[in-house]
Amino acid sequence: MNLEYFIAKRLIVSKSYKSSVSSPIIKIAIWAIALSIFMMVLSVATGIGLQQKIREKIAAFNGHIIVSNFDDNQSQVTAEPFDSKILPISQLRKNKYITHVQPIITKGALIRTKTDVEGVVFKGVDNTYQWNNLEDFLVEGKIPTYKEDDINQVLISQFLANRLKLKVGNSFTTFFMKTQGKLPSVRKFTISGIYNSGFQEFDSSYIIGNIQHLQRINKWKPSQFGAYEIFIDDFSKLDERAQEIYKTIPPTFNSVSISEKYFSIFEWLKLFDFNILVILIIMIAVATINMVVALLVLILERTQLIGMLKALGANNWSIRKIFLYNAAHLISRGLLWGNGTAIILLFIQKKFEIITLNPESYYVSSAPVDINFLYIALLNAGTILICVLILLIPSYLITKISPIKALKFF
């Protein structure tokens, strides 16, 4: 333990120091630090939490990358099939970063009940479909297993169920459109479960059922599908992986990442990074300005101590370090209060979802949070480092204090 730290420690526990800390200026500085770290932790946790939640929802309904025929079809329904013999799933799984591949077919349809008619997109899936991605959205009923006895069961959104006045266990008639001059195909389905993703674009359109129905309606072979939904292990490398997959598949196929397919949503999500950065800059500025004032007060109140230390042979840098240690102590007190309050509120929000959002605007019904202690630790370390570095400037005032003048009225 060096001498400067020992003196600073003794100074912190002294009665005179405690009385100065209780002064309004020092209290304001401590609370400014607490408020700053509080706002920074909240902004990072809620901003990243919202980004992750929306990405998870989009991936749950689309995978991370969609591989399909190379055509100019801009609709949500499958235009032309491809044969899995040309592009087998096993070929895609050779890429170590691919965690799962699932075939799908989508087709436009009309649901008719006794009182209502609604246009939907029927998404056909098989037994390899990752239902666990939708389990968090399930509000009623169960996930269909697609054994022989429940091939006609479907998953429908709460939005569509409310519009059509349907409940779990109810049946409804669905009309699948065909080419001109041909009568529509009619199928009757039973609702196995009801989901609510909070993502209006999906909830207002999609029902999920067995892929065999669409293969039969389209008169496709069991090996023919509309697209592959691919999941990867690292979302941060999404576009890079999409390009790698594109290079490995036949030229008649195309690979599109969800960031490309939902470009406007992902561009909107990027704005949160800018908002978080602005908040961090403002809060750190508030914290440092208040700490500069607090340090100047501490220096001015300890002028005689500075003079005595200089008279005993201490150099300017040693004395400056004493006051920087004291400033770090004040910063740590503010960080303790700010972190504690923020983490408690974040856990309450995560558990009880007290703060709600409009899903039509934010794609989620409650404010999601991501409590990442690594980010919190980095925020605290960065705040301490920046504040201490900036405090080097006002601590330069110590070099201007003359020991003779300081001890004149001792």
XYZ file of C-alpha atoms in Angstrom:
410
model
C 0.000 0.000 0.000
C 1.586 3.322 -1.053
C 1.754 6.380 1.169
C -0.694 8.440 -0.922
C -3.381 5.770 -0.680
C -2.827 5.456 3.097
C -3.222 9.208 3.610
C -6.303 9.267 1.388
C -7.823 6.380 3.357
C -7.200 8.125 6.664
C -8.645 11.314 5.261
C -11.814 9.525 4.148
C -12.536 8.184 7.631
C -11.769 11.493 9.363
C -14.594 13.526 10.898
C -13.665 16.640 8.961
C -13.895 14.725 5.679
C -17.302 13.306 6.573
C -18.569 16.774 7.389
C -17.361 18.099 4.042
C -18.963 15.176 2.212
C -22.285 16.109 3.789
C -22.067 19.536 2.187
C -24.706 20.226 -0.530
C -22.158 20.476 -3.377
C -20.593 17.089 -2.583
C -24.020 15.495 -2.124
C -25.135 16.819 -5.496
C -22.005 15.378 -7.098
C -22.629 11.933 -5.565
C -26.276 11.944 -6.655
C -25.258 13.113 -10.119
C -22.982 10.079 -10.397
C -25.790 7.829 -9.137
C -28.284 9.301 -11.609
C -25.822 9.044 -14.473
C -24.999 5.359 -13.984
C -28.688 4.676 -13.292
C -29.693 6.173 -16.639
C -26.819 4.494 -18.490
C -27.615 1.027 -17.125
C -31.323 1.454 -17.879
C -30.739 2.754 -21.409
C -28.332 -0.058 -22.311
C -30.475 -2.793 -20.734
C -33.735 -1.634 -22.338
C -32.201 -0.697 -25.698
C -30.345 -3.982 -26.157
C -33.281 -5.903 -24.687
C -35.680 -4.427 -27.236
C -33.296 -5.117 -30.113
C -32.794 -8.726 -29.055
C -36.501 -9.374 -28.492
C -37.512 -8.074 -31.911
C -34.714 -10.014 -33.619
C -35.797 -13.179 -31.806
C -39.393 -12.717 -32.935
C -38.448 -12.174 -36.564
C -36.109 -15.191 -36.450
C -38.784 -17.347 -34.795
C -41.057 -16.896 -37.822
C -38.417 -16.790 -40.571
C -35.179 -18.308 -39.328
C -32.039 -16.200 -39.709
C -31.539 -16.874 -43.419
C -34.092 -17.960 -46.040
C -32.973 -20.052 -49.004
C -35.430 -20.324 -51.899
C -35.685 -20.286 -55.679
C -34.074 -17.318 -57.397
C -37.131 -15.438 -58.734
C -38.738 -12.018 -58.551
C -41.618 -13.061 -56.318
C -42.122 -10.289 -53.755
C -45.129 -11.795 -51.985
C -45.161 -13.801 -48.779
C -46.362 -16.963 -50.559
C -44.370 -19.609 -52.412
C -44.470 -19.193 -56.195
C -42.415 -22.132 -57.444
C -41.136 -25.217 -55.624
C -37.646 -26.593 -55.518
C -36.682 -30.208 -55.078
C -34.721 -31.100 -51.952
C -32.792 -33.618 -54.056
C -31.120 -30.675 -55.830
C -30.308 -28.886 -52.579
C -30.482 -31.387 -49.708
C -30.487 -30.234 -46.106
C -27.390 -32.341 -45.475
C -25.437 -30.114 -47.869
C -26.337 -27.000 -45.891
C -25.560 -28.642 -42.561
C -21.945 -29.109 -43.631
C -21.475 -25.486 -42.579
C -20.537 -25.668 -38.895
C -22.186 -22.337 -38.065
C -25.640 -23.623 -39.155
C -27.549 -24.944 -36.141
C -30.824 -25.948 -37.779
C -32.535 -26.142 -41.198
C -36.285 -26.540 -41.661
C -38.336 -26.726 -44.892
C -41.516 -24.654 -45.295
C -44.223 -23.809 -47.830
C -46.448 -20.716 -47.681
C -49.738 -20.237 -49.483
C -52.519 -17.652 -49.449
C -55.889 -18.738 -48.117
C -59.279 -17.554 -46.864
C -60.682 -18.600 -43.506
C -64.465 -18.714 -43.340
C -66.544 -19.008 -40.212
C -70.297 -18.599 -39.729
C -69.934 -14.851 -39.345
C -66.548 -13.798 -40.732
C -64.072 -14.209 -43.594
C -60.353 -13.456 -43.222
C -57.408 -13.631 -45.627
C -54.316 -15.340 -44.211
C -50.987 -16.876 -45.146
C -50.895 -20.582 -44.353
C -47.369 -21.642 -43.411
C -46.770 -25.346 -43.848
C -44.113 -26.992 -41.667
C -42.987 -30.554 -40.987
C -41.825 -32.533 -37.963
C -38.386 -30.865 -38.008
C -39.856 -27.430 -37.320
C -38.403 -25.738 -34.220
C -41.562 -25.207 -32.217
C -39.564 -24.146 -29.160
C -39.055 -20.760 -30.855
C -42.806 -20.175 -30.581
C -43.397 -21.633 -27.122
C -42.740 -18.272 -25.462
C -45.557 -16.787 -27.568
C -48.113 -19.510 -26.781
C -50.956 -18.042 -24.701
C -53.456 -20.891 -24.880
C -53.614 -24.522 -25.972
C -50.601 -26.554 -27.095
C -48.113 -26.928 -29.912
C -49.250 -29.446 -32.567
C -47.093 -32.575 -32.781
C -48.225 -33.601 -36.287
C -48.666 -37.258 -35.612
C -51.249 -39.136 -37.652
C -54.111 -38.146 -35.348
C -53.533 -34.362 -35.399
C -52.353 -33.577 -38.913
C -55.286 -31.152 -39.265
C -54.358 -29.120 -36.177
C -53.003 -25.600 -36.609
C -51.528 -22.781 -34.585
C -53.350 -19.455 -34.988
C -52.573 -15.983 -33.644
C -54.621 -14.369 -30.902
C -55.251 -11.458 -33.262
C -56.906 -13.710 -35.855
C -58.689 -15.777 -33.213
C -60.302 -12.636 -31.783
C -61.294 -11.325 -35.219
C -62.821 -14.653 -36.205
C -64.252 -15.364 -32.716
C -62.404 -18.676 -32.474
C -61.039 -20.574 -29.475
C -58.795 -23.582 -28.866
C -60.585 -26.716 -30.067
C -62.762 -24.849 -32.585
C -62.736 -25.887 -36.240
C -62.889 -23.652 -39.299
C -62.997 -24.013 -43.068
C -60.116 -22.767 -45.196
C -60.167 -22.095 -48.932
C -56.877 -22.291 -50.823
C -56.844 -20.355 -54.065
C -55.722 -22.014 -57.284
C -55.017 -20.739 -60.781
C -57.789 -19.142 -62.814
C -60.544 -21.472 -63.929
C -60.008 -23.957 -61.088
C -62.101 -24.297 -57.980
C -60.386 -23.562 -54.640
C -59.268 -26.424 -52.457
C -61.155 -26.691 -49.191
C -59.673 -27.923 -45.915
C -61.027 -28.053 -42.396
C -58.627 -27.376 -39.527
C -58.824 -27.523 -35.742
C -57.110 -24.978 -33.507
C -54.466 -26.660 -31.369
C -53.025 -23.500 -29.836
C -53.157 -19.724 -29.928
C -50.013 -17.571 -29.978
C -49.375 -13.874 -29.520
C -45.975 -12.631 -30.647
C -46.896 -8.956 -30.393
C -45.509 -8.586 -33.912
C -48.493 -7.309 -35.851
C -47.041 -8.166 -39.254
C -47.001 -11.855 -38.330
C -49.982 -12.043 -35.990
C -52.345 -10.503 -38.532
C -51.358 -12.913 -41.305
C -49.890 -16.261 -40.345
C -51.436 -19.546 -39.306
C -49.097 -22.520 -39.026
C -50.096 -25.999 -40.116
C -48.826 -29.228 -41.606
C -46.797 -28.964 -44.799
C -48.437 -32.052 -46.323
C -51.669 -30.157 -46.966
C -49.914 -27.613 -49.179
C -47.919 -30.283 -51.009
C -51.148 -32.073 -51.877
C -53.010 -28.890 -52.824
C -50.122 -27.741 -55.042
C -49.656 -31.290 -56.363
C -46.034 -31.246 -55.333
C -43.894 -34.243 -54.460
C -43.030 -34.942 -50.799
C -39.468 -33.820 -51.601
C -40.578 -30.420 -52.947
C -40.619 -27.359 -50.707
C -40.977 -23.612 -50.972
C -37.940 -22.549 -48.928
C -35.474 -23.494 -46.219
C -35.348 -21.501 -42.999
C -31.804 -21.595 -41.640
C -30.673 -20.805 -38.098
C -27.072 -19.821 -37.352
C -25.053 -19.729 -34.139
C -23.966 -16.061 -34.197
C -26.451 -13.338 -35.117
C -23.710 -10.688 -35.289
C -22.360 -12.454 -38.414
C -25.764 -12.706 -40.092
C -25.006 -10.936 -43.387
C -21.608 -12.592 -43.631
C -23.156 -16.049 -43.211
C -25.855 -15.276 -45.764
C -23.161 -14.478 -48.328
C -21.240 -17.647 -47.481
C -24.367 -19.759 -47.944
C -25.128 -18.009 -51.228
C -21.713 -19.021 -52.562
C -22.238 -22.686 -51.658
C -25.748 -23.221 -53.097
C -26.609 -23.840 -56.798
C -26.994 -20.706 -58.979
C -30.760 -21.156 -59.254
C -31.119 -20.532 -55.501
C -30.959 -17.344 -53.482
C -30.192 -16.737 -49.804
C -31.697 -13.736 -48.014
C -31.020 -12.756 -44.412
C -33.847 -11.424 -42.273
C -31.985 -8.109 -42.053
C -32.453 -7.812 -45.838
C -36.022 -9.089 -45.883
C -37.078 -6.733 -43.082
C -34.674 -3.941 -43.934
C -36.797 -1.084 -42.540
C -37.203 -2.784 -39.150
C -33.497 -3.473 -38.750
C -32.620 0.078 -39.793
C -35.040 1.302 -37.133
C -33.319 -0.941 -34.575
C -29.959 0.630 -35.435
C -31.311 3.982 -34.232
C -31.349 2.573 -30.713
C -27.560 2.263 -30.816
C -27.318 5.979 -31.604
C -29.834 6.859 -28.859
C -27.898 4.793 -26.311
C -24.635 6.488 -27.325
C -26.163 9.960 -26.928
C -27.477 9.085 -23.451
C -24.092 7.716 -22.393
C -22.277 10.856 -23.553
C -24.741 13.196 -21.817
C -24.739 11.233 -18.547
C -20.945 10.976 -18.416
C -20.719 14.723 -19.087
C -23.131 15.405 -16.206
C -21.159 13.130 -13.885
C -17.758 14.597 -14.726
C -18.880 18.228 -14.449
C -20.296 17.616 -10.984
C -17.213 15.691 -9.906
C -14.944 18.528 -11.100
C -16.851 20.936 -8.870
C -16.734 18.479 -5.955
C -12.974 17.990 -6.324
C -12.368 21.742 -6.397
C -14.356 22.057 -3.156
C -12.290 19.294 -1.541
C -9.035 20.962 -2.618
C -10.057 24.390 -1.373
C -11.217 22.962 1.968
C -7.896 21.113 2.365
C -5.556 23.984 1.450
C -3.792 23.828 4.818
C -3.318 20.050 4.512
C -1.792 20.554 1.077
C 0.559 23.201 2.472
C 1.618 20.898 5.325
C 2.311 17.974 2.971
C 4.366 20.205 0.695
C 6.297 21.525 3.702
C 7.065 17.917 4.686
C 8.527 17.280 1.234
C 5.604 15.748 -0.678
C 5.640 16.553 -4.395
C 2.650 17.842 -6.338
C 1.824 14.544 -8.035
C 1.727 12.659 -4.713
C -0.724 15.197 -3.295
C -2.812 15.140 -6.454
C -3.091 11.365 -6.153
C -4.446 11.723 -2.615
C -7.315 13.870 -3.864
C -7.903 11.644 -6.879
C -8.276 8.697 -4.495
C -10.816 10.740 -2.548
C -12.679 11.600 -5.733
C -12.717 7.913 -6.736
C -14.245 7.144 -3.331
C -17.052 9.644 -3.960
C -17.592 8.222 -7.450
C -17.829 4.679 -6.061
C -20.508 5.768 -3.587
C -22.590 7.235 -6.377
C -22.069 4.151 -8.551
C -23.193 1.880 -5.722
C -26.488 3.706 -5.316
C -27.104 4.066 -9.049
C -26.286 0.449 -9.916
C -28.291 -0.975 -7.046
C -31.419 1.009 -7.911
C -31.172 0.294 -11.646
C -30.619 -3.463 -11.251
C -33.522 -3.809 -8.798
C -35.885 -1.963 -11.170
C -34.685 -4.033 -14.138
C -35.339 -7.292 -12.293
C -38.831 -6.071 -11.325
C -39.583 -5.170 -14.954
C -38.250 -8.500 -16.205
C -40.329 -10.443 -13.689
C -43.606 -8.514 -13.677
C -43.501 -6.547 -16.989
C -44.910 -3.437 -15.337
C -44.036 -1.035 -18.168
C -46.110 -1.844 -21.245
C -45.636 -0.706 -24.850
C -47.851 -0.412 -27.878
C -47.083 -3.517 -30.000
C -48.178 -1.698 -33.173
C -45.304 0.756 -32.696
C -42.660 -1.263 -30.856
C -43.522 -4.876 -31.865
C -43.586 -5.895 -28.186
C -46.300 -5.586 -25.541
C -43.952 -4.814 -22.630
C -40.530 -3.205 -22.330
C -37.963 -6.039 -22.572
C -34.713 -5.782 -20.620
C -31.351 -7.502 -20.988
C -29.521 -7.647 -17.640
C -25.972 -8.245 -18.782
C -23.510 -7.834 -15.915
C -20.584 -7.633 -18.306
C -22.076 -4.500 -19.891
C -22.816 -3.089 -16.428
C -19.234 -3.719 -15.311
C -17.867 -2.062 -18.458
C -20.131 0.974 -17.935
C -18.896 1.351 -14.370
C -15.253 0.899 -15.309
C -15.601 3.368 -18.169
C -17.320 5.936 -15.947
C -14.608 5.712 -13.278
C -11.810 5.891 -15.846
C -13.228 8.897 -17.729
C -14.086 10.797 -14.548
C -10.653 10.232 -12.978
C -8.844 11.224 -16.185
C -10.850 14.439 -16.487
C -10.300 15.166 -12.784
C -6.581 15.376 -13.505
C -7.259 18.843 -14.932
C -8.761 20.516 -11.811
C -6.271 18.650 -9.574
C -3.590 20.769 -11.282
C -4.751 23.571 -8.947
C -2.744 21.852 -6.192
C 0.508 22.809 -7.934
C -0.417 26.494 -7.559
C -0.834 26.334 -3.788
C 2.146 27.793 -1.924
C 3.018 26.009 1.346
C 4.044 29.303 2.962
C 0.685 30.968 2.240
C -1.268 27.820 3.064
C 0.346 27.491 6.526
C 0.244 31.215 7.293
C -3.043 30.936 9.223
C -2.612 27.343 10.402
